[in-house]
Tab-separated table of C-alpha atoms in Angstrom:
chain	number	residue	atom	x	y	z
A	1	UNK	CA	9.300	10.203	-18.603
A	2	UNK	CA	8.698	6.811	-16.578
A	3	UNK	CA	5.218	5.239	-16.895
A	4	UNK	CA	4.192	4.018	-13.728
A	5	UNK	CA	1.760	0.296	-14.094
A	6	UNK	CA	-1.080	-0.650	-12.571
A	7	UNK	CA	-1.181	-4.348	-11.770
A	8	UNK	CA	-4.518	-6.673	-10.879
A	9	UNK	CA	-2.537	-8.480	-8.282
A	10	UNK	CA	-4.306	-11.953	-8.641
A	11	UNK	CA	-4.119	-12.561	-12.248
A	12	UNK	CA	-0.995	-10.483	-12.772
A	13	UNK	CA	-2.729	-8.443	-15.633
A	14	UNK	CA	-1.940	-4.680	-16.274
A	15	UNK	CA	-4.971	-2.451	-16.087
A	16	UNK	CA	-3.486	0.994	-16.868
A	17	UNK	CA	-0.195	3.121	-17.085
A	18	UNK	CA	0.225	6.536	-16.114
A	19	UNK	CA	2.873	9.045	-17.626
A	20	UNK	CA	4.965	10.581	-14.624
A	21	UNK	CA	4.610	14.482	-14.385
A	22	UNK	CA	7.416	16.919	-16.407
A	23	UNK	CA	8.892	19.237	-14.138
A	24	UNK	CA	6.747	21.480	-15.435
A	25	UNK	CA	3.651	20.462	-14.476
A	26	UNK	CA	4.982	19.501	-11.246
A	27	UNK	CA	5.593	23.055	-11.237
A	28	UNK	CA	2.307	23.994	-11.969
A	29	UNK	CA	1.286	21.740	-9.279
A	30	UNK	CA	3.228	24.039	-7.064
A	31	UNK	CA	1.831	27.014	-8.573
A	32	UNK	CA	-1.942	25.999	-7.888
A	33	UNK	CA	-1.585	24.260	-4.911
A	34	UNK	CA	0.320	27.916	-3.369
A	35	UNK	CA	-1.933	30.113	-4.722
A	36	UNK	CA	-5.195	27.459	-4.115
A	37	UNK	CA	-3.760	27.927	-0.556
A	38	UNK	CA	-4.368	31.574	-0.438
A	39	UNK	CA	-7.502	31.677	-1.413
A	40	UNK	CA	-9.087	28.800	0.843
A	41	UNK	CA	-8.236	30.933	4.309
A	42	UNK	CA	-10.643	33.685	2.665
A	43	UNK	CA	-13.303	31.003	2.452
A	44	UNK	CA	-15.706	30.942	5.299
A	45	UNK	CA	-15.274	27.403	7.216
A	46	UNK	CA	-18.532	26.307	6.489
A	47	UNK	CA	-18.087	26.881	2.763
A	48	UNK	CA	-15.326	23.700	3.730
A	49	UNK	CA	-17.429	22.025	5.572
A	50	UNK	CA	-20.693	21.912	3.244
A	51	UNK	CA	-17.557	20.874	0.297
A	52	UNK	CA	-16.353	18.049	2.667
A	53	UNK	CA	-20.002	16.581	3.322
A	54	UNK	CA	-20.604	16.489	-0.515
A	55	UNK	CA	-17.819	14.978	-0.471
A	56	UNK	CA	-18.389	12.128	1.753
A	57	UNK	CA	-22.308	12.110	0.135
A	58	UNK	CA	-20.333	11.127	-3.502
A	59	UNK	CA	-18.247	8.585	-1.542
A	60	UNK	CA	-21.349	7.027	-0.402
A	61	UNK	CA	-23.371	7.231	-3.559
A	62	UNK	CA	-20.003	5.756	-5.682
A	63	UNK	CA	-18.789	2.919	-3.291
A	64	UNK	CA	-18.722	0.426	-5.673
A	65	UNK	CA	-17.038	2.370	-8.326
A	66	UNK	CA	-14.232	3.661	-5.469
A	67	UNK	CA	-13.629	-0.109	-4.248
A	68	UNK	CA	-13.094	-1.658	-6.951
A	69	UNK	CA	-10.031	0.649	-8.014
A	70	UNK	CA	-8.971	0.100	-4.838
A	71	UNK	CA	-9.301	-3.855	-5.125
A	72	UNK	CA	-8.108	-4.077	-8.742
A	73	UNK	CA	-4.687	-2.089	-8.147
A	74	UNK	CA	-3.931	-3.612	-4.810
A	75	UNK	CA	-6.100	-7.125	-4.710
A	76	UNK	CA	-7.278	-6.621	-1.076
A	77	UNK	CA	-11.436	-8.184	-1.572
A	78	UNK	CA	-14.578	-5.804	-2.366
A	79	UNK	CA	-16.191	-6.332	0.648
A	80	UNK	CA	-12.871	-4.623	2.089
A	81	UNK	CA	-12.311	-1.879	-0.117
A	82	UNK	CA	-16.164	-0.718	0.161
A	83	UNK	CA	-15.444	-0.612	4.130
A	84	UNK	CA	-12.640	1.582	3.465
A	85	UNK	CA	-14.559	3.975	1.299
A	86	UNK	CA	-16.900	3.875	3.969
A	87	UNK	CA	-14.585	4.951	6.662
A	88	UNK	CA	-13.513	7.953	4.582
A	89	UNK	CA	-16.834	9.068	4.449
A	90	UNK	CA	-17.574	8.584	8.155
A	91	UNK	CA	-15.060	10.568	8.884
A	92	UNK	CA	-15.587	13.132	6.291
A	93	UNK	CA	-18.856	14.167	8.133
A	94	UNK	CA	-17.090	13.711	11.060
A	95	UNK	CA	-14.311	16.430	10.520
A	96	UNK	CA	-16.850	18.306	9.044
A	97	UNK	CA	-18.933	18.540	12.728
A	98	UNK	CA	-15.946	18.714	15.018
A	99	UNK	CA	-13.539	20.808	13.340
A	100	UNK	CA	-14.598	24.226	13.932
A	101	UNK	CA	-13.980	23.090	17.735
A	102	UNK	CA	-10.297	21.739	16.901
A	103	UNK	CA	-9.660	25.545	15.545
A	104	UNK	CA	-11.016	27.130	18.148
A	105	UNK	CA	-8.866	30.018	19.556
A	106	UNK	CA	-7.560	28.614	22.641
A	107	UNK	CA	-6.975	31.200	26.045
A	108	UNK	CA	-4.286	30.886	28.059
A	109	UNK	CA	-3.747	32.422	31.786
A	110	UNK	CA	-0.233	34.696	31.296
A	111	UNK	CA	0.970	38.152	32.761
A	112	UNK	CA	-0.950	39.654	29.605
A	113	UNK	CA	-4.477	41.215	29.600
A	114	UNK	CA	-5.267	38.565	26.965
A	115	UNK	CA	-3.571	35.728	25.805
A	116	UNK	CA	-4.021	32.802	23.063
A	117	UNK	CA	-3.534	30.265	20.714
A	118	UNK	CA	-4.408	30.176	17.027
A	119	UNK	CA	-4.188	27.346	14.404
A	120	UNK	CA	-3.867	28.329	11.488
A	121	UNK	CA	-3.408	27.070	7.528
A	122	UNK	CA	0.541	27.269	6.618
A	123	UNK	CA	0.451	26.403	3.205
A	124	UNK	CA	1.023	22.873	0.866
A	125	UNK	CA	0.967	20.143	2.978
A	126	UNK	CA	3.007	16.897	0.455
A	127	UNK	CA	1.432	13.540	1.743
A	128	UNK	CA	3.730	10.677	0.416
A	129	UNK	CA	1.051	7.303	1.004
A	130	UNK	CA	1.469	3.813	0.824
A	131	UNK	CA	-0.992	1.828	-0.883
A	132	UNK	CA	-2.313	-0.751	1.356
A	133	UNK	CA	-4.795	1.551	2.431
A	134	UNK	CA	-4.706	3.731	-0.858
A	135	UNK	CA	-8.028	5.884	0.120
A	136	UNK	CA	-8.261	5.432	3.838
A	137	UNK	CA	-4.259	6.912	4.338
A	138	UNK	CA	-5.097	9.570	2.312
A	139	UNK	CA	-8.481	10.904	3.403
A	140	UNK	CA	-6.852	10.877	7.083
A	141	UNK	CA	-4.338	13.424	5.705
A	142	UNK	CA	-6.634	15.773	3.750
A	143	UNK	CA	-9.769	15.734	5.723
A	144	UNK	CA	-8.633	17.634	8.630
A	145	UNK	CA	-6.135	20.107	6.225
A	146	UNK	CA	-8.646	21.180	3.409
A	147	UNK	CA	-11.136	21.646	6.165
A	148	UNK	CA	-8.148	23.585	8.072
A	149	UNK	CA	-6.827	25.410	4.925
A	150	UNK	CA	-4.199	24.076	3.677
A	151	UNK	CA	-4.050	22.641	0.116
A	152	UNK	CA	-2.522	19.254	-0.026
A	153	UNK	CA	-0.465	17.307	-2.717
A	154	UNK	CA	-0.145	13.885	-3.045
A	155	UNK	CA	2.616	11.511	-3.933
A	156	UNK	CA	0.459	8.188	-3.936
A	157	UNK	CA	2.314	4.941	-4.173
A	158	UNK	CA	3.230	4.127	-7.761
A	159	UNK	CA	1.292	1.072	-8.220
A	160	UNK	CA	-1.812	2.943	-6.988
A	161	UNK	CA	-1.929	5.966	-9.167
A	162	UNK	CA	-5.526	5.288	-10.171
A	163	UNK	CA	-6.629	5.541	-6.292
A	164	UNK	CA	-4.934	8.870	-6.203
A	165	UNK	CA	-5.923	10.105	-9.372
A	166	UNK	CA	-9.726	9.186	-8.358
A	167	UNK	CA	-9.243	10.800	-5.308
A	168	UNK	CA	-8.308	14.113	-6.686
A	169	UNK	CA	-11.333	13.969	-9.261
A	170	UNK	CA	-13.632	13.769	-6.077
A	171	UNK	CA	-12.489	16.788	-4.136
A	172	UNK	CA	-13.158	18.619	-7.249
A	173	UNK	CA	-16.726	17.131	-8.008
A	174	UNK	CA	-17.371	17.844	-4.285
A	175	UNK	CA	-16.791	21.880	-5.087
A	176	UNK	CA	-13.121	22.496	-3.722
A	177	UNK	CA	-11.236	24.344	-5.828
A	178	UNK	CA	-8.653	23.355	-8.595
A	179	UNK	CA	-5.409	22.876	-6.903
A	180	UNK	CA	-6.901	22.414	-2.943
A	181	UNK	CA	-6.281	18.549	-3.700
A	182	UNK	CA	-3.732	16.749	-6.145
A	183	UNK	CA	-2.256	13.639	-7.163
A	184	UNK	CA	1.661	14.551	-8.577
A	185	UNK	CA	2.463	11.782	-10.178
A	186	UNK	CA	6.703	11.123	-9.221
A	187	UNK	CA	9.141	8.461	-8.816
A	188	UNK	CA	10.911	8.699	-5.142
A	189	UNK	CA	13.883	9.306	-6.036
A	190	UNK	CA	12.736	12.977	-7.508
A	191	UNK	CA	10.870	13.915	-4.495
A	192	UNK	CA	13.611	16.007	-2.672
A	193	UNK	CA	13.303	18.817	-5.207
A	194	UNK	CA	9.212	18.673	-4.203
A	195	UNK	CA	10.504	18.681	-0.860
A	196	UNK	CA	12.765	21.698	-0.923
A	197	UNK	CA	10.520	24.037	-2.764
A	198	UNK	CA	9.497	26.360	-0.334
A	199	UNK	CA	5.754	26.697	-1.218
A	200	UNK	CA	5.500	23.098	0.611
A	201	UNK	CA	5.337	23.432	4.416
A	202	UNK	CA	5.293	19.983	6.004
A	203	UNK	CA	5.718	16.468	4.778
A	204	UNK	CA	3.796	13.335	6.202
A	205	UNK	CA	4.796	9.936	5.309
A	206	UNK	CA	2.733	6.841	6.110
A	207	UNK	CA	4.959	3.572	4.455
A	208	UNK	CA	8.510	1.511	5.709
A	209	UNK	CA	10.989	2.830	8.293
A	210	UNK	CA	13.810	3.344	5.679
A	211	UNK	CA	10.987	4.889	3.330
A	212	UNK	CA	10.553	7.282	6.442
A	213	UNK	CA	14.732	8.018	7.396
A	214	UNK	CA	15.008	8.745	3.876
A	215	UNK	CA	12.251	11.317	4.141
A	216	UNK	CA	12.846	12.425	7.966
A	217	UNK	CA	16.394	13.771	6.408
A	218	UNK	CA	14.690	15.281	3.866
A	219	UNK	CA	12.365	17.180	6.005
A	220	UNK	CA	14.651	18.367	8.411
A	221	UNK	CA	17.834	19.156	5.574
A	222	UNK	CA	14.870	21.528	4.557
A	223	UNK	CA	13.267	22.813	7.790
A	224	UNK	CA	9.890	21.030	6.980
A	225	UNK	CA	7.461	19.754	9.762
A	226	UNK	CA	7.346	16.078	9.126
A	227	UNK	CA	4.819	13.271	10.433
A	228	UNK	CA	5.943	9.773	9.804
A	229	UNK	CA	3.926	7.104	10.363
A	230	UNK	CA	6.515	3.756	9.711
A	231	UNK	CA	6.141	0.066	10.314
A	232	UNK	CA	4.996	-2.034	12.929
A	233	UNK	CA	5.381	-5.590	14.467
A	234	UNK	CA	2.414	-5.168	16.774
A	235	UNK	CA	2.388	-7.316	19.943
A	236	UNK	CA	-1.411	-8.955	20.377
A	237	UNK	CA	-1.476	-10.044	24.036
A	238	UNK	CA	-3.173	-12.800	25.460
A	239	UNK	CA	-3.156	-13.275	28.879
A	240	UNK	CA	-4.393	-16.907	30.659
A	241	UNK	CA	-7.883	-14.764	32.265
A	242	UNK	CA	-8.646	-13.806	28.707
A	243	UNK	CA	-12.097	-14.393	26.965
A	244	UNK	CA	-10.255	-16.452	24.537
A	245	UNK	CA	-12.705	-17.447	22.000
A	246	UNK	CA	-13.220	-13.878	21.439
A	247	UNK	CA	-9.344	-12.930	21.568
A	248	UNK	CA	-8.636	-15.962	18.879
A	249	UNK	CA	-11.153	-14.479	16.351
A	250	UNK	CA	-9.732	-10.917	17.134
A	251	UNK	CA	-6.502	-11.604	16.502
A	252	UNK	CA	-7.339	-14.210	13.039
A	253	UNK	CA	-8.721	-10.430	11.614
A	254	UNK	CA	-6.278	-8.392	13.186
A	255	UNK	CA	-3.709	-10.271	11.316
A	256	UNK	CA	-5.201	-11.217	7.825
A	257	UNK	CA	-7.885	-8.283	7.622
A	258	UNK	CA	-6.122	-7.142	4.230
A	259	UNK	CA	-4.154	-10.289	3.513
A	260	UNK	CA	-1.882	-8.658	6.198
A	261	UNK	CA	-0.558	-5.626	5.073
A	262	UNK	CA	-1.055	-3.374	7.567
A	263	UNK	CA	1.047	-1.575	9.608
A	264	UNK	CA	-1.230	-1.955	12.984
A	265	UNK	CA	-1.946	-5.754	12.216
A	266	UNK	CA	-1.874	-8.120	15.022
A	267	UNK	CA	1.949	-9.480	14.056
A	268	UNK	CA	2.573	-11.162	16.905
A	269	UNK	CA	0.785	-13.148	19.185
A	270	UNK	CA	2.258	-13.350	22.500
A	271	UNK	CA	-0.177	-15.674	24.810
A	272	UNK	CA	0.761	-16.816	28.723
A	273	UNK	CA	1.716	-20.852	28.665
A	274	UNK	CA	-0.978	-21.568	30.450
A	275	UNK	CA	-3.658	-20.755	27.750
A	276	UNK	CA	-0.933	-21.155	24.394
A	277	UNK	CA	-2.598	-24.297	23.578
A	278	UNK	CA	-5.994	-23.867	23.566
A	279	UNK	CA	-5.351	-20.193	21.690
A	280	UNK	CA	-3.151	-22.491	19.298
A	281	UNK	CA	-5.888	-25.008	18.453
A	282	UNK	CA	-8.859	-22.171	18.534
A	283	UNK	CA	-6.929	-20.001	15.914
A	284	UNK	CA	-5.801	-22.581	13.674
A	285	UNK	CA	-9.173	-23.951	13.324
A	286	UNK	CA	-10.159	-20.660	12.250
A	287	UNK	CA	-6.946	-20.355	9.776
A	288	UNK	CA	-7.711	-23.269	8.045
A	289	UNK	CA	-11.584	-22.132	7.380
A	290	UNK	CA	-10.493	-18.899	5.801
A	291	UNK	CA	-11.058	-18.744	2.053
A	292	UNK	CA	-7.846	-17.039	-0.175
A	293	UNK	CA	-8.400	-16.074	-3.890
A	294	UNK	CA	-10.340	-14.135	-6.403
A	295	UNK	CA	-11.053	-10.580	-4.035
A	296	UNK	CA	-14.517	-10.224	-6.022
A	297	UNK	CA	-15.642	-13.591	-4.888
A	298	UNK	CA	-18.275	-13.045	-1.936
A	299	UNK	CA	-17.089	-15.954	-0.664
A	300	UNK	CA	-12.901	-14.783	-0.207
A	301	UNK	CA	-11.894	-14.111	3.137
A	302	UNK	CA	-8.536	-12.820	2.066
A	303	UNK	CA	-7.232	-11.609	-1.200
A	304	UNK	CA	-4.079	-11.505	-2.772
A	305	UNK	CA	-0.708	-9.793	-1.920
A	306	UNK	CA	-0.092	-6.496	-3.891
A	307	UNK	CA	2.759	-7.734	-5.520
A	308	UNK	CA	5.067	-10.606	-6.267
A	309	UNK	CA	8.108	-9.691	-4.899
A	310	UNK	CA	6.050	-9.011	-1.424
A	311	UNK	CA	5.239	-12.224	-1.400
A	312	UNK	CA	8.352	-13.442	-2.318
A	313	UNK	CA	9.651	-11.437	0.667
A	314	UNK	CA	7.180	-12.910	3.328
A	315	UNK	CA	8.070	-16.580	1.881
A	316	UNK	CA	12.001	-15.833	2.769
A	317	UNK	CA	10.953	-14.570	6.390
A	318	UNK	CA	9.159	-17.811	6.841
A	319	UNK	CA	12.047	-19.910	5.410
A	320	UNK	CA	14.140	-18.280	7.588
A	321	UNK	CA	11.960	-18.654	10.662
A	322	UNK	CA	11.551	-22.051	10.379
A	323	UNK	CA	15.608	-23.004	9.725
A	324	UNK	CA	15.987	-20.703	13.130
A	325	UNK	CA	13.493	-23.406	14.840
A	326	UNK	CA	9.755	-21.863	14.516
A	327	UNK	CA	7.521	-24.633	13.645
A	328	UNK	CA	4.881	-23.996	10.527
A	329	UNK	CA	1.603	-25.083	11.720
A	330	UNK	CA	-0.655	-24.206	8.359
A	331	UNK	CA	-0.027	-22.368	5.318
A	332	UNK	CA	3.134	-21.415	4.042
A	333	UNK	CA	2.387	-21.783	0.358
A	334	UNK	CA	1.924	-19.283	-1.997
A	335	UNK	CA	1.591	-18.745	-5.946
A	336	UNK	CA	2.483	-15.029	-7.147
A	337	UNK	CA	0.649	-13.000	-4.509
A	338	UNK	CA	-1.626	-15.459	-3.559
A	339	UNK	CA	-0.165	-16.572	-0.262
A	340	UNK	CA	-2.220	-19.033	2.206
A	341	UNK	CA	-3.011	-17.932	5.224
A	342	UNK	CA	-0.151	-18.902	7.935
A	343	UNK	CA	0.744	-19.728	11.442
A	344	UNK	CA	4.094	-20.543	12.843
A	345	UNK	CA	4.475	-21.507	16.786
A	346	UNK	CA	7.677	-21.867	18.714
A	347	UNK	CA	9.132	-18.611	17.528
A	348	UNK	CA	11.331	-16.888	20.238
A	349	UNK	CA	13.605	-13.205	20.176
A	350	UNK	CA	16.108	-13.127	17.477
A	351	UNK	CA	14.182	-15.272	14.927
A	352	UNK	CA	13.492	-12.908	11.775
A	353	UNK	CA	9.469	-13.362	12.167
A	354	UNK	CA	9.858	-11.822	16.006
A	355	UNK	CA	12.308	-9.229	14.939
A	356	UNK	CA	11.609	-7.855	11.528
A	357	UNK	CA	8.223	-6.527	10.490
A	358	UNK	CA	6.499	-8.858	8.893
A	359	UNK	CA	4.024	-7.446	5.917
A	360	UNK	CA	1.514	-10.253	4.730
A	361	UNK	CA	-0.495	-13.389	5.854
A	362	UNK	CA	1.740	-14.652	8.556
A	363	UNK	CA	0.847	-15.313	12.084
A	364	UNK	CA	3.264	-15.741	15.128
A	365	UNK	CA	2.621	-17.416	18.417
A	366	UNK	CA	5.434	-16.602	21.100
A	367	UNK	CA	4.784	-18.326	24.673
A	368	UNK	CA	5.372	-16.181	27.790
A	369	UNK	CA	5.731	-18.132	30.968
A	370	UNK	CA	3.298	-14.690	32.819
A	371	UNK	CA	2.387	-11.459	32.445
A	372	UNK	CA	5.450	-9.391	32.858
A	373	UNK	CA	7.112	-11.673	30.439
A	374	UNK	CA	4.331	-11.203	27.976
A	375	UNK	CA	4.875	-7.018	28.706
A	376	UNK	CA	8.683	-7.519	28.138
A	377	UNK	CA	8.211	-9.278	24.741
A	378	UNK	CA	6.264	-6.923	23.671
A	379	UNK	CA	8.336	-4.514	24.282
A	380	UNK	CA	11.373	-6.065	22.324
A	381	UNK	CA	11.389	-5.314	18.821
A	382	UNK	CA	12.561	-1.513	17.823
A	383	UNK	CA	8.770	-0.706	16.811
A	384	UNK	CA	6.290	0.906	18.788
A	385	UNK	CA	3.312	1.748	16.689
A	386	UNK	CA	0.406	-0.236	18.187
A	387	UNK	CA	-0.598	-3.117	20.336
A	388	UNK	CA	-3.154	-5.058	22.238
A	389	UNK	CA	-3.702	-6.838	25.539
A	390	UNK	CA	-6.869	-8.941	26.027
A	391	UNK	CA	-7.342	-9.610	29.885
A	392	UNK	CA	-10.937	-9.998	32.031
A	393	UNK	CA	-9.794	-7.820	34.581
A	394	UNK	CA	-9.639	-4.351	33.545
A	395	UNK	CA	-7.832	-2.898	36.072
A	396	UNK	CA	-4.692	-5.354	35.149
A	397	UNK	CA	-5.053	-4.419	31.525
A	398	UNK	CA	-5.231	-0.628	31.836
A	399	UNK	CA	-1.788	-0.665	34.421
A	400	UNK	CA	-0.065	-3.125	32.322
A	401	UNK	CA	-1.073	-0.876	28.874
A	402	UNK	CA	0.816	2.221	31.185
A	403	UNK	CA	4.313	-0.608	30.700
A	404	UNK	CA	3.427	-1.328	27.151
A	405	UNK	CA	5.882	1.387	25.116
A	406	UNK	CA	3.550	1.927	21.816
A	407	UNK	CA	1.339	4.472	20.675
A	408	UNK	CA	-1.609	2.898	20.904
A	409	UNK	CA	-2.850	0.419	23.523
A	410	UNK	CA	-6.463	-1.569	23.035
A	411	UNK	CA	-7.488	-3.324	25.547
A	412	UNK	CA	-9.895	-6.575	24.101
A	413	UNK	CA	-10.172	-5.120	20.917
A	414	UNK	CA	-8.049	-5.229	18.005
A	415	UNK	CA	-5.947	-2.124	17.050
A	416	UNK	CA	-7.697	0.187	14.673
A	417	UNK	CA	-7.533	3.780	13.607
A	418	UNK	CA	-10.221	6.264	14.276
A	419	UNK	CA	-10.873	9.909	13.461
A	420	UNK	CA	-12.149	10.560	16.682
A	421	UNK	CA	-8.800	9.430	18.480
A	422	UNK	CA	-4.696	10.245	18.081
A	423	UNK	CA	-2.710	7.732	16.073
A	424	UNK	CA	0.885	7.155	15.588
A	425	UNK	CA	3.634	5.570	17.182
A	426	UNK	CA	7.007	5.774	19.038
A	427	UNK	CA	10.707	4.583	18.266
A	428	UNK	CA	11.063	2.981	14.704
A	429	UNK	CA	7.116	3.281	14.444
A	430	UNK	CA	7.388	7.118	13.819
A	431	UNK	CA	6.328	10.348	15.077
A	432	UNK	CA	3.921	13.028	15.531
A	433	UNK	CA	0.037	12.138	15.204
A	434	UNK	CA	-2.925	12.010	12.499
A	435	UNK	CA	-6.311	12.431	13.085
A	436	UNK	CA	-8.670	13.769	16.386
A	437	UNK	CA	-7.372	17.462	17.398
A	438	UNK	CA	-3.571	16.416	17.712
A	439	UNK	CA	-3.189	15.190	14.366
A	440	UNK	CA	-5.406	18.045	13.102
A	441	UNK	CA	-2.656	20.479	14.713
A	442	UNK	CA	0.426	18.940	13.354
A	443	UNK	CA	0.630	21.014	10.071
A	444	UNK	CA	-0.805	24.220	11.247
A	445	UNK	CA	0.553	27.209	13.000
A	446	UNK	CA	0.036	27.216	16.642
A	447	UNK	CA	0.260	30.783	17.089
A	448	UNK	CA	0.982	32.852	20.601
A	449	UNK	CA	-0.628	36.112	19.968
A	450	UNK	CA	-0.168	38.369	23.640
A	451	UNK	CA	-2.055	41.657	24.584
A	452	UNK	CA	-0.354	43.316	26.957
C-alpha cells in the first residue's frame, strides 16, 4: 500500500510516513465506527459531555505537544498552532454546555394534539479535512456529532496524518469509546467505496471547489447528506469613513494569519479611491515589518507554505498578475515554501489574483471609485464564503452587508469562525453549515413525530 510523508515544510525534511489502511481494516473501521454508533445513543448525554470536557482539559494540559505536530507537518508558527488547540478546547466546553439545548425536542403548532421535532444520531458521519487548519477543521466536525451520537471517521489530508492520528488518540484518552472517533488513513482516489458503504450517512468536506464537485457527486450518486465547505476569495472592504489604522492592521492578519492559507482570509482588499492611498502606505508599512521564517522562532510573524508546489502555484498567480498590469509593491520572492509576505495594487476584474482564489501570502488592493462599486466588486468572483466591510457608520454597514452575497458578513472585524455562530458559504464557496445549532443539525435526523 502507498505510504503517505510527513514533510517539515521549512527545511524540507521528512518527519514520518504512514502505511495507508488495507481494505480490511478500512473495513474494520466500518465495523467499529457502525456498531460504536449504536451503542453511543444508549449513553446518557452527560456521559458525552463529561468525555468531551476531559477532552478539552487534555487539550489544555498538552498544548505544546498538539502544536507542534501541527507546526511541524504544515509549518504555520507555534504561537499559531497553540491558538488553534486552544480554540478546540474552547469550544469543546462550549458544545459540551449548549448542546443539550441544540437537541432539545422542538414543538410545533399543527392540527395534531401534539406535535414535534427530534434530532437525532444517524450513524458514521466521514469528514474529509484539509490541513491548513488540521485540528481546528476537525474538532468543528466531531464536537457537535460525538456529543450528538454519531461516530465520526476521518479522512485527514495526507500530509497531515500525524494531526489526525493524534486526534483520534485523544478522544480515546478522554473516555469515548473505540471506534466513536477515527483517522482512516486513504488516498482520494479510493474514497468512493468509503462513500458508498451504507454504514456512512453523510459526508462533509472542508478543502478546494473541485476537491468538493468531486465529492458533491459522490454524495448525491449515493444519497448521502453532504456539507461542503470550498474556497474563498474573500472581499475585505474599506470604505473612505473607515477607522483605517485599525482596518489596515485587520486586514495585514486577515490575510497572512497562517502564511495565508485560509479559506476566510482577507484576499482581497477593495478600498474607496478616496482613502486607497493612505490604506496603501499604512499596510505596506506593516508588510514590510512582518518577520517570515523558522515557525518556532518567537520572533516569526509568518511561517512557511505547506508545500512547494503551493508556493510554486502562488508565484505563477503573481507572475501572471503582474504581466496582466497589477503592480508588485513588496514581496514576491520566495525559496521552497518560504514566500515573503506580498502586496500587489492596480489589480482590476479579470486579472487571475481578482478572479481565482488565491491560497498563500498575497495581498490585493482593488480601487472602487464608492460604495456601491466596492459592493459590486465584491460580489464578482464565483465565491461566496465570507467577507468584511469596515465603515464608522453602522447603519451603512449592516444595509450594505444585506447586498453583500456571502455567508458571512463582519462588520470592522476580520472574518473568523466561531462555535457559537453558523458558518459556511454560498455559490462556489459551498453549502450547508458547521457549528452553533444549524451546523449541529446538518447530520442528524430532524424527525416529525405527530399525535393525533
Amino acid at each position: 500500500m502507498a505510504n503517505f510523508k510527513s514533510v517539515y515544510p521549512y527545511t524540507q525534511e521528512t518527519i514520518a510516513e504512514y502505511a495507508a489502511h488495507t481494505k480490511e481494516q478500512i473495513e474494520d473501521l466500518l465495523a467499529k465506527g457502525h456498531s460504536t454508533y449504536r451503542q453511543l445513543g444508549q449513553i446518557p448525554l452527560q456521559q458525552r459531555c463529561d468525555w468531551m470536557l476531559k477532552a478539552a482539559a487534555l487539550l489544555k494540559e498538552q498544548v505544546t505537544e498538539h502544536a507542534t505536530i501541527i507546526t511541524r507537518e504544515m509549518g504555520k508558527t507555534l504561537k499559531e498552532a497553540k491558538a488553534e488547540v486552544l480554540k478546540c478546547a474552547a469550544s469543546a466546553e462550549y458544545y459540551a454546555q449548549h448542546i443539550a439545548a441544540m437537541l432539545q425536542p422542538k414543538p410545533l403548532n399543527s392540527d395534531a394534539s401534539k406535535s414535534y421535532v427530534l434530532y437525532q444520531p444517524k450513524g458514521i458521519i466521514l469528514a474529509i479535512m484539509p490541513w491548513n487548519f488540521p485540528y481546528w477543521q476537525v474538532f468543528r466536525f466531531a464536537l457537535p456529532n460525538l456529543l450528538a451520537g454519531n461516530t465520526g471517521l476521518l479522512k485527514h489530508a495526507s500530509n497531515v496524518s500525524g494531526c489526525a492520528l493524534a486526534i483520534e488518540k485523544l478522544f480515546l484518552q478522554a473516555g469515548f469509546p473505540e471506534g466513536a472517533f477515527q483517522a482512516v488513513l486513504v488516498n482520494s482516489k479510493d474514497i468512493e467505496p468509503i462513500i458508498a458503504d451504507d454504514r456512512i450517512q453523510g459526508v462533509t468536506l472542508t478543502g478546494s471547489t473541485p476537491a468538493g464537485m468531486s465529492v458533491a457527486q459522490l454524495a448525491g450518486k449515493y444519497i448521502k447528506k453532504s456539507v461542503l465547505e470550498l474556497g474563498g476569495s474573500d472581499p475585505f472592504v474599506v470604505l473612505k469613513d473607515a477607522d483605517l489604522e485599525a482596518a489596515a492592521a485587520a486586514a495585514v492578519k486577515a490575510r497572512m494569519q497562517n502564511a495565508g492559507q485560509s479559506c476566510i482570509a482577507a484576499k482581497r482588499w477593495i478600498v474607496e479611491s478616496a482613502v486607497a492611498e493612505e490604506f496603501t502606505h499604512q499596510v505596506t508599512a506593516i508588510l514590510q515589518k512582518m518577520q517570515q521564517g523558522d515557525p518556532f522562532a518567537e520572533s516569526t510573524d509568518m511561517g512557511p507554505m505547506a508545500r512547494p508546489d503551493l508556493a510554486e502555484g502562488l508565484a505563477k498567480q503573481l507572475q501572471q498578475t503582474t504581466q496582466q498590469g497589477g503592480r508588485l509593491l513588496t514581496g514576491g520572492q520566495y525559496e521552497g515554501c518560504n514566500f515573503a509576505p506580498t502586496l500587489l495594487t492596480n489589480v482590476q476584474p479579470h486579472m487571475t489574483a481578482f478572479e481565482e482564489e488565491t491560497f498563500g501570502p498575497l495581498a490585493t488592493i482593488i480601487t472602487a471609485r464608492d460604495e456601491q462599486q466596492a459592493v459590486s466588486l465584491a460580489n464578482h468572483p464565483t465565491f461566496g464564503l465570507g467577507a468584511a466591510l469596515w465603515s464608522k457608520d453602522l447603519e451603512k454597514a449592516a444595509r450594505l452587508a444585506t447586498q453583500i452575497e456571502s455567508g458571512n458578513v463582519y462588520i470592522n472585524d476580520m472574518v473568523h469562525s466561531d462555535a457559537r455562530l453558523p458558518f459556511g458559504g454560498i455559490k462556489q464557496s459551498g453549502y450547508g453549515r458547521e457549528l452553533a445549532a444549524e451546523g449541529t443539525h446538518e447530520f442528524l435526523n430532524i424527525k416529525t413525530v405527530y399525535i393525533k
